[in-house]
XYZ file of C-alpha atoms in Angstrom:
556
model
C -0.077 0.135 0.114
C 1.321 3.465 -0.970
C 0.614 6.514 1.571
C -1.709 9.095 -0.418
C -0.453 12.353 -0.948
C -1.554 14.943 1.675
C 0.109 18.271 2.589
C 0.825 20.731 0.231
C 1.923 19.567 -3.388
C 4.705 21.779 -4.757
C 6.795 21.869 -7.985
C 10.225 20.517 -7.981
C 11.322 23.515 -10.158
C 10.427 25.950 -7.495
C 11.072 23.971 -4.213
C 13.628 21.007 -3.810
C 12.396 17.692 -2.102
C 14.455 17.414 1.256
C 14.216 16.900 4.920
C 15.190 18.710 8.265
C 18.746 18.190 8.831
C 19.984 17.088 5.349
C 22.690 18.351 3.394
C 21.021 16.902 0.160
C 17.739 17.250 -1.455
C 16.293 16.223 -4.948
C 15.601 18.592 -7.707
C 16.132 19.451 -11.285
C 18.081 22.822 -10.404
C 21.647 21.664 -10.435
C 23.270 25.044 -10.646
C 22.171 28.970 -10.446
C 19.146 29.333 -12.888
C 20.288 25.883 -14.395
C 17.559 23.318 -14.743
C 18.079 19.572 -15.600
C 15.785 17.373 -17.465
C 15.688 14.846 -14.778
C 15.693 15.083 -10.886
C 18.978 14.838 -9.300
C 20.306 14.317 -5.816
C 21.890 17.466 -5.137
C 24.330 17.779 -2.102
C 25.496 21.122 -0.521
C 28.323 20.154 1.387
C 31.334 21.940 -0.182
C 28.893 23.576 -2.403
C 26.076 22.892 -4.730
C 26.821 19.878 -6.446
C 24.607 17.624 -8.451
C 25.451 13.862 -7.562
C 23.008 11.398 -8.954
C 20.419 11.658 -11.737
C 17.220 9.693 -11.354
C 15.798 8.639 -14.636
C 12.539 6.732 -14.991
C 12.425 3.848 -17.574
C 9.419 5.571 -19.041
C 7.836 9.070 -18.952
C 6.725 9.659 -15.765
C 4.533 12.719 -13.750
C 6.313 13.766 -10.717
C 4.357 14.617 -7.354
C 6.227 16.164 -4.501
C 4.887 16.501 -0.978
C 6.741 17.213 2.282
C 6.815 13.686 2.964
C 7.115 11.668 -0.229
C 8.384 12.423 -3.748
C 6.526 9.956 -6.459
C 7.001 9.582 -10.264
C 3.924 7.947 -11.839
C 3.727 6.573 -15.190
C 1.776 4.195 -17.413
C 3.973 0.893 -16.409
C 3.773 1.855 -12.529
C 5.352 4.245 -9.996
C 8.545 5.162 -7.778
C 8.112 6.506 -4.618
C 11.140 8.230 -2.460
C 10.982 9.143 1.230
C 13.642 10.072 3.935
C 14.263 7.656 6.448
C 16.857 10.209 8.222
C 18.679 13.125 7.414
C 21.334 11.074 5.546
C 19.398 8.197 4.029
C 16.611 7.938 1.706
C 14.534 4.853 0.662
C 13.252 4.513 -3.093
C 11.092 1.848 -4.444
C 9.686 0.924 -7.607
C 6.417 -0.855 -8.952
C 6.516 -1.809 -12.224
C 8.311 1.350 -13.158
C 12.373 0.873 -13.606
C 14.820 3.519 -12.973
C 18.348 4.324 -14.040
C 20.213 5.962 -11.241
C 23.408 7.361 -12.821
C 26.413 9.626 -11.455
C 25.353 13.142 -12.730
C 29.133 13.913 -13.988
C 30.326 11.300 -16.312
C 34.055 12.214 -16.033
C 36.575 11.116 -13.574
C 39.909 12.858 -13.199
C 42.441 12.595 -10.534
C 40.732 15.630 -9.219
C 37.146 15.575 -9.794
C 34.194 13.384 -10.560
C 32.944 10.142 -9.293
C 34.527 7.204 -8.559
C 32.010 3.960 -8.277
C 32.732 0.368 -7.172
C 30.951 -2.417 -5.562
C 31.945 -2.894 -1.664
C 32.935 -6.269 -0.941
C 31.896 -5.978 2.195
C 28.103 -5.775 1.959
C 27.624 -6.056 -1.775
C 26.195 -2.379 -1.767
C 27.578 0.013 -4.637
C 29.431 3.007 -3.741
C 30.002 6.425 -5.310
C 32.735 8.322 -3.965
C 32.861 11.834 -5.546
C 35.290 14.594 -5.379
C 33.331 17.497 -5.561
C 31.746 16.881 -2.041
C 34.594 14.736 -0.508
C 31.659 12.414 0.622
C 30.229 8.708 -0.498
C 26.849 7.932 -1.725
C 25.848 4.258 -1.023
C 23.199 2.359 -2.820
C 21.954 -0.504 -1.085
C 19.778 -3.170 -2.832
C 16.920 -4.254 -0.394
C 14.760 -6.216 -2.796
C 14.801 -6.885 -6.728
C 17.584 -7.189 -9.207
C 20.085 -4.449 -10.216
C 22.406 -4.089 -13.125
C 25.297 -2.235 -12.541
C 27.346 0.127 -15.002
C 30.797 1.484 -15.005
C 32.190 -0.209 -11.841
C 35.702 0.466 -11.172
C 35.571 2.495 -14.423
C 38.375 5.561 -14.964
C 37.802 8.619 -17.259
C 34.444 8.952 -18.855
C 31.995 6.416 -18.434
C 28.324 5.869 -17.782
C 28.171 4.987 -13.869
C 25.266 3.691 -11.646
C 22.660 0.965 -11.233
C 19.528 0.064 -13.349
C 16.718 -1.245 -11.348
C 13.380 -2.920 -13.160
C 10.245 -4.799 -12.042
C 9.455 -4.436 -8.613
C 12.597 -3.275 -6.280
C 13.563 -1.206 -3.554
C 16.842 0.569 -2.311
C 18.538 2.898 0.209
C 20.927 5.671 -0.552
C 22.943 7.117 1.896
C 25.279 10.171 2.045
C 28.201 9.615 4.398
C 32.252 10.427 4.928
C 34.457 7.095 4.810
C 32.715 4.233 6.291
C 29.570 3.014 8.215
C 28.317 -0.487 8.969
C 26.380 -1.938 6.395
C 22.760 -0.788 5.962
C 20.063 -2.782 7.543
C 16.398 -2.036 7.074
C 14.076 -2.083 10.235
C 10.747 -0.370 9.014
C 9.048 -0.865 5.967
C 8.632 2.015 3.601
C 5.105 2.730 4.534
C 6.330 3.374 8.064
C 9.289 5.568 6.745
C 6.771 7.788 5.018
C 4.546 7.811 7.942
C 7.620 8.840 9.948
C 8.663 11.713 7.622
C 5.010 13.127 7.718
C 4.670 13.069 11.118
C 8.107 14.794 11.423
C 7.035 17.701 9.322
C 3.278 17.851 10.466
C 5.081 18.316 13.964
C 7.334 21.113 12.908
C 4.570 22.905 10.936
C 2.063 22.736 14.010
C 4.978 24.360 16.106
C 5.833 27.457 14.066
C 2.084 28.012 12.452
C -0.337 26.398 15.048
C -2.657 29.199 13.800
C -2.952 27.974 10.098
C -6.025 27.803 8.406
C -8.180 28.796 5.482
C -7.064 32.539 5.661
C -3.500 31.535 5.418
C -3.274 29.066 2.586
C 0.556 29.284 2.123
C 1.588 28.779 5.813
C 1.995 25.069 5.470
C 4.301 25.249 2.459
C 6.054 28.118 3.925
C 6.490 25.708 7.050
C 7.929 23.224 4.675
C 10.289 25.401 2.771
C 12.123 26.221 6.303
C 11.942 22.711 7.642
C 13.293 21.116 4.405
C 16.208 24.033 3.988
C 17.347 23.216 7.618
C 20.755 21.382 7.732
C 22.561 19.623 10.861
C 25.721 21.139 12.119
C 28.705 20.261 9.926
C 31.774 22.129 8.529
C 31.622 25.934 9.349
C 27.917 25.510 10.046
C 28.390 24.905 14.106
C 24.515 24.598 14.821
C 21.397 23.508 13.221
C 20.855 26.156 10.616
C 18.157 27.161 8.095
C 19.716 27.887 4.766
C 18.419 30.490 2.826
C 17.557 27.984 0.152
C 18.691 24.462 -1.028
C 18.827 25.629 -4.397
C 21.838 27.757 -5.112
C 21.500 30.262 -2.417
C 22.854 27.768 -0.023
C 24.261 30.167 2.720
C 23.487 32.016 5.966
C 23.967 35.579 5.586
C 24.260 37.591 8.749
C 21.010 39.603 8.332
C 18.975 36.907 6.412
C 19.045 34.541 9.864
C 17.292 37.150 11.915
C 13.930 36.451 9.820
C 14.248 32.680 10.111
C 15.033 33.169 13.955
C 11.631 35.257 14.249
C 9.565 32.972 12.194
C 10.308 30.273 14.271
C 10.857 31.669 17.686
C 7.149 30.952 19.331
C 7.251 27.479 18.633
C 10.609 26.388 18.468
C 12.720 28.932 20.597
C 15.981 26.774 20.843
C 15.977 26.319 16.986
C 15.449 30.263 17.004
C 18.319 30.990 19.311
C 20.351 28.796 17.058
C 19.690 31.095 13.937
C 20.520 34.231 15.879
C 23.625 32.949 17.124
C 25.220 31.120 14.186
C 26.808 34.327 12.781
C 27.863 35.155 16.106
C 30.126 31.711 16.387
C 32.174 33.421 13.629
C 32.672 36.964 15.167
C 36.088 38.246 14.275
C 38.611 39.938 16.352
C 36.992 43.366 15.324
C 33.352 42.209 16.540
C 32.485 41.744 13.173
C 30.032 39.144 12.044
C 30.841 37.727 8.555
C 28.972 38.450 5.317
C 27.991 34.659 5.061
C 28.784 30.877 6.264
C 28.317 27.847 4.417
C 29.250 24.315 4.977
C 33.019 25.059 3.637
C 33.280 28.743 3.514
C 33.021 31.906 5.965
C 33.204 35.215 3.953
C 34.316 38.518 5.693
C 34.844 40.774 2.719
C 31.609 42.349 3.618
C 29.566 42.639 6.316
C 25.632 42.884 6.624
C 23.383 45.641 8.346
C 23.045 45.482 12.126
C 19.365 44.568 12.494
C 20.217 41.986 15.349
C 19.045 44.704 17.981
C 15.765 45.137 16.140
C 15.525 41.178 15.870
C 15.833 40.946 19.635
C 12.868 42.570 20.137
C 10.957 39.885 18.405
C 12.602 36.852 20.114
C 11.928 35.175 23.330
C 14.216 36.001 26.143
C 17.668 35.046 25.611
C 18.820 31.743 27.049
C 22.273 33.406 27.806
C 21.455 36.862 28.655
C 24.890 38.036 29.406
C 26.746 36.079 26.585
C 24.217 37.909 24.130
C 24.858 41.204 25.584
C 28.674 40.492 25.258
C 28.223 39.540 21.842
C 25.808 42.256 20.811
C 28.184 44.999 22.466
C 31.083 43.572 20.247
C 29.120 43.875 17.142
C 28.234 47.434 17.707
C 31.442 48.498 18.952
C 32.766 47.420 15.624
C 30.371 49.987 13.805
C 30.994 52.727 16.416
C 34.994 52.513 15.711
C 35.970 50.569 12.638
C 33.156 52.282 10.641
C 32.933 56.027 11.917
C 35.431 58.440 10.491
C 37.445 60.398 13.044
C 35.613 63.209 14.781
C 32.289 61.736 13.008
C 29.030 60.701 14.840
C 27.484 58.279 12.005
C 28.903 55.243 10.666
C 29.217 54.480 7.006
C 28.730 51.445 4.787
C 31.691 50.678 2.420
C 29.742 49.180 -0.343
C 25.974 48.582 -0.978
C 26.619 45.078 -0.211
C 27.429 46.065 3.521
C 23.641 47.214 3.709
C 22.477 44.054 2.395
C 20.859 46.288 -0.650
C 23.673 45.553 -3.024
C 22.890 47.759 -5.996
C 20.427 50.234 -4.566
C 20.424 53.218 -6.168
C 21.237 55.107 -2.670
C 24.942 54.102 -3.758
C 24.823 55.493 -7.216
C 26.814 58.470 -6.394
C 29.546 56.866 -4.160
C 29.727 53.510 -2.401
C 31.542 54.673 1.081
C 28.262 56.075 2.312
C 26.731 57.331 5.705
C 23.004 56.164 5.245
C 20.011 56.543 7.566
C 18.898 52.937 7.650
C 22.427 52.188 9.285
C 22.193 54.901 11.975
C 18.564 53.910 12.489
C 19.493 50.246 13.240
C 22.163 51.145 15.677
C 20.027 53.228 17.697
C 17.719 50.149 18.132
C 20.613 47.989 18.942
C 21.892 50.470 21.673
C 18.451 50.575 23.111
C 18.528 46.730 23.455
C 22.050 46.885 25.085
C 20.509 49.258 27.504
C 17.765 47.011 28.311
C 20.161 43.745 28.676
C 22.901 45.622 30.644
C 23.418 44.396 33.895
C 25.016 47.056 35.054
C 23.382 50.523 35.633
C 26.303 52.624 34.422
C 26.509 50.495 30.944
C 22.688 50.822 30.706
C 22.990 54.547 30.817
C 25.797 54.653 28.852
C 24.151 52.832 25.990
C 20.950 54.908 26.599
C 23.086 58.005 25.891
C 24.909 56.604 23.083
C 21.383 55.889 21.465
C 20.179 59.563 22.096
C 23.122 60.782 20.326
C 23.178 58.656 17.287
C 19.416 59.372 16.978
C 20.328 63.219 17.412
C 23.098 63.050 14.915
C 20.913 61.294 12.249
C 18.169 63.871 12.022
C 20.641 66.760 12.411
C 22.923 65.344 9.874
C 20.830 63.552 7.127
C 17.473 64.802 7.686
C 17.063 67.805 4.898
C 13.646 68.951 6.195
C 11.783 66.635 3.946
C 13.464 63.243 3.628
C 16.578 61.297 4.449
C 19.546 61.917 2.551
C 23.219 59.938 2.001
C 26.133 61.195 2.570
C 29.711 60.476 1.381
C 32.099 59.428 3.895
C 34.883 61.237 1.898
C 33.446 63.902 -0.003
C 30.949 65.296 2.362
C 28.627 65.944 -0.070
C 24.616 64.660 0.404
C 22.186 63.295 -1.958
C 18.628 61.889 -1.937
C 17.632 58.695 -3.949
C 14.494 57.155 -5.237
C 15.405 53.739 -3.394
C 13.213 52.593 -0.605
C 16.241 52.205 1.600
C 16.216 55.784 2.281
C 12.752 55.337 3.977
C 14.095 52.410 6.172
C 14.700 54.777 9.096
C 10.838 54.189 9.928
C 12.122 51.333 11.898
C 12.742 53.827 14.705
C 8.997 54.192 14.814
C 7.722 56.750 17.316
C 11.084 57.676 18.329
C 11.063 60.002 15.354
C 9.291 63.167 15.224
C 5.723 63.120 13.834
C 6.651 65.433 10.749
C 9.459 62.686 9.891
C 7.186 59.836 10.707
C 4.595 61.377 8.400
C 7.048 62.266 5.728
C 8.432 58.617 5.405
C 4.910 56.978 5.502
C 4.006 58.984 2.819
C 7.474 58.184 0.795
C 6.530 54.647 1.769
C 3.248 54.817 0.323
C 4.757 55.858 -3.289
C 6.387 52.723 -3.247
C 3.433 50.484 -2.766
C 2.412 48.347 -5.706
C -0.671 46.054 -6.022
C 1.749 43.410 -4.768
C 3.820 45.421 -2.222
C 6.608 47.610 -1.657
C 8.780 48.387 -4.856
C 12.491 48.874 -3.679
C 12.885 51.421 -6.358
C 10.202 54.033 -6.775
C 8.353 52.850 -9.783
C 8.172 55.878 -11.454
C 12.176 56.317 -11.090
C 14.291 56.189 -14.265
C 16.364 53.549 -12.533
C 13.639 51.120 -12.079
C 14.097 47.572 -13.221
C 11.665 44.905 -13.045
C 14.383 42.403 -12.473
C 16.969 44.810 -10.981
C 17.470 43.187 -7.894
C 17.382 46.152 -5.220
C 16.376 48.612 -8.072
C 12.783 47.615 -8.248
C 11.658 43.939 -6.978
C 9.622 43.411 -3.931
C 11.879 41.794 -1.188
C 10.607 40.316 2.024
C 13.060 41.874 4.669
C 12.339 45.553 3.735
C 8.420 44.533 3.884
C 8.937 43.145 7.396
C 11.041 45.590 8.611
C 9.155 48.930 7.277
C 5.613 46.901 8.352
C 6.754 46.764 11.871
C 8.213 50.323 11.974
C 5.062 51.894 10.558
C 2.992 49.903 13.272
C 5.385 51.314 15.883
C 5.000 54.777 14.351
C 1.296 54.943 14.405
C 0.552 54.144 10.906
C -1.311 50.829 11.281
C -3.710 51.190 8.337
C -0.746 51.520 6.068
C 1.089 48.681 7.646
C -2.265 46.561 7.407
C -2.208 47.014 3.682
C 1.549 46.417 2.998
C 0.922 43.056 5.085
C -2.108 42.047 3.180
C -0.345 42.658 -0.049
C 2.734 40.742 0.794
C 1.030 37.784 2.180
C -1.155 37.675 -0.907
C 1.775 37.876 -3.245
C 3.207 34.757 -1.611
C -0.184 32.930 -1.992
C -0.016 33.760 -5.680
C 3.658 33.454 -6.391
C 5.464 31.193 -3.590
C 8.493 32.045 -1.805
C 10.763 33.348 -4.480
C 14.169 35.379 -3.558
C 12.362 38.649 -4.934
C 9.269 39.622 -7.028
C 8.305 41.499 -9.933
C 6.921 44.747 -8.503
C 4.475 45.334 -11.388
C 3.431 41.672 -12.103
C 4.022 39.786 -8.872
C 6.209 37.172 -10.797
C 8.483 35.293 -8.594
C 12.459 36.041 -9.514
C 15.570 34.299 -8.983
C 15.866 31.578 -6.462
C 12.494 30.316 -5.848
C 12.876 28.706 -2.449
C 14.103 31.221 -0.425
C 13.518 30.726 3.499
C 13.426 34.573 4.608
C 10.562 34.971 2.172
C 8.583 32.420 4.109
C 9.628 33.511 7.032
C 8.332 36.703 6.083
C 5.052 35.119 5.218
C 4.754 33.504 8.476
C 5.968 36.372 10.911
C 3.028 38.738 8.783
C 0.359 35.903 8.793
C 0.986 34.877 12.422
C 0.552 38.627 13.621
C -2.444 39.216 11.058
C -4.173 36.062 12.756
C -3.283 37.420 16.455
C -4.793 40.832 15.771
C -7.698 39.167 13.943
C -8.671 36.902 16.838
C -8.292 39.662 19.140
């Protein structure tokens, strides 16, 4: 008996099939914007690498749900389910399968080597690209093998037909022979229970009014990996497509999304970049399995994020880490005698190519100062010493006053070149991000920011570049498309500034956008079409954050 499909059904071209904790998934997406004809096992250890391709013997329709991936053809079907984070079970009933190395070329430094293990008769690929092994154990039926011990270019793999079942494992050097303990149906049932438990924890409020909540939960659940390499904690990658990293501001939104139901996982998300804080106090730009990059940083939204998380389990440690991160901006990123910190490039802001950075790249911007005001407020709140609390309160007041004195021109916030001292406005939504200060801003400033934000609002949400601007581009990254983080930051700031009606409208439009177009990295602001990576976790998190808050308000 095959367990029937339930839960959200999704396209593998949009969202990979994977499992909480696993470093691999199944998808036809094999590289950035590259789609193969067949589904591949794609590993994210040491990078994104297609390892095996799964080719049914005849044409078959693919159905993906959180707990099972199926191919259904005229001759039968194939079902695949995760038994654990590093093991999948696959079985065929009448439909054969060719399970082949994705790369046919073996060199002394790249590609797959394929052999049959004399210990247990299993078939093993050892793959240079990931430095891992992939073992295929035949549990029932017959298998032909191709290219065993072949060198150079060859077709390598196994061919299965009739009724058959296998296990596929990813591991390092050696492990005991695979031993089946549960029937396939039980494996599927257990996988379903694992996901259902996660969805219930992070979205217990989900229902007919939040039709994308369960799929959003799956995007987060399936993109989570267990600790390995430089990933020191259970981590929600931004995607198990090509954006398979943790960036040092993206992680905050994922932490907030899971905080109510899974506080330990939330704190792992928040703390991961701090595990790699450098001697200067800076957080890295990004972290992935085999790489930590420090050539840029990301904006200090971590004080803002703390306001949306449960009390830290280690408050003294959290204070110390946040203090060092804040001190980095106040020392390494302030020119002598200056009050306001600067970005060295748009990448530091997270808004890589925003028009704010067109005149110059080394720039003092209003969003940066606003984030640091909030961060210093949180340090004052966390401080156990009254003197430290008073000092951080004074620093926050000074930064806020310097922001208003130096970058508010009476109508809008401007940017200022750190070298030239000249100022300029832009048509980027980035210049309106200081609304995050909420009621800390004078009412005329709040009103002007709210009016400017409204000009960026399209039928689908907040365009990151003013739609009437000559610089607007439909697929221009931060020069037009709608993004999740800017939406959440602005929606939250508007509420605290007293503009709840506009905040409600922004929330509603973004939620409808996700329900229409999924959880893409960003969206065309004119059409609502999903752009770039289509399984982006901070987008799913933004939906869950906004939907949870809306449901709470609706239920009183």
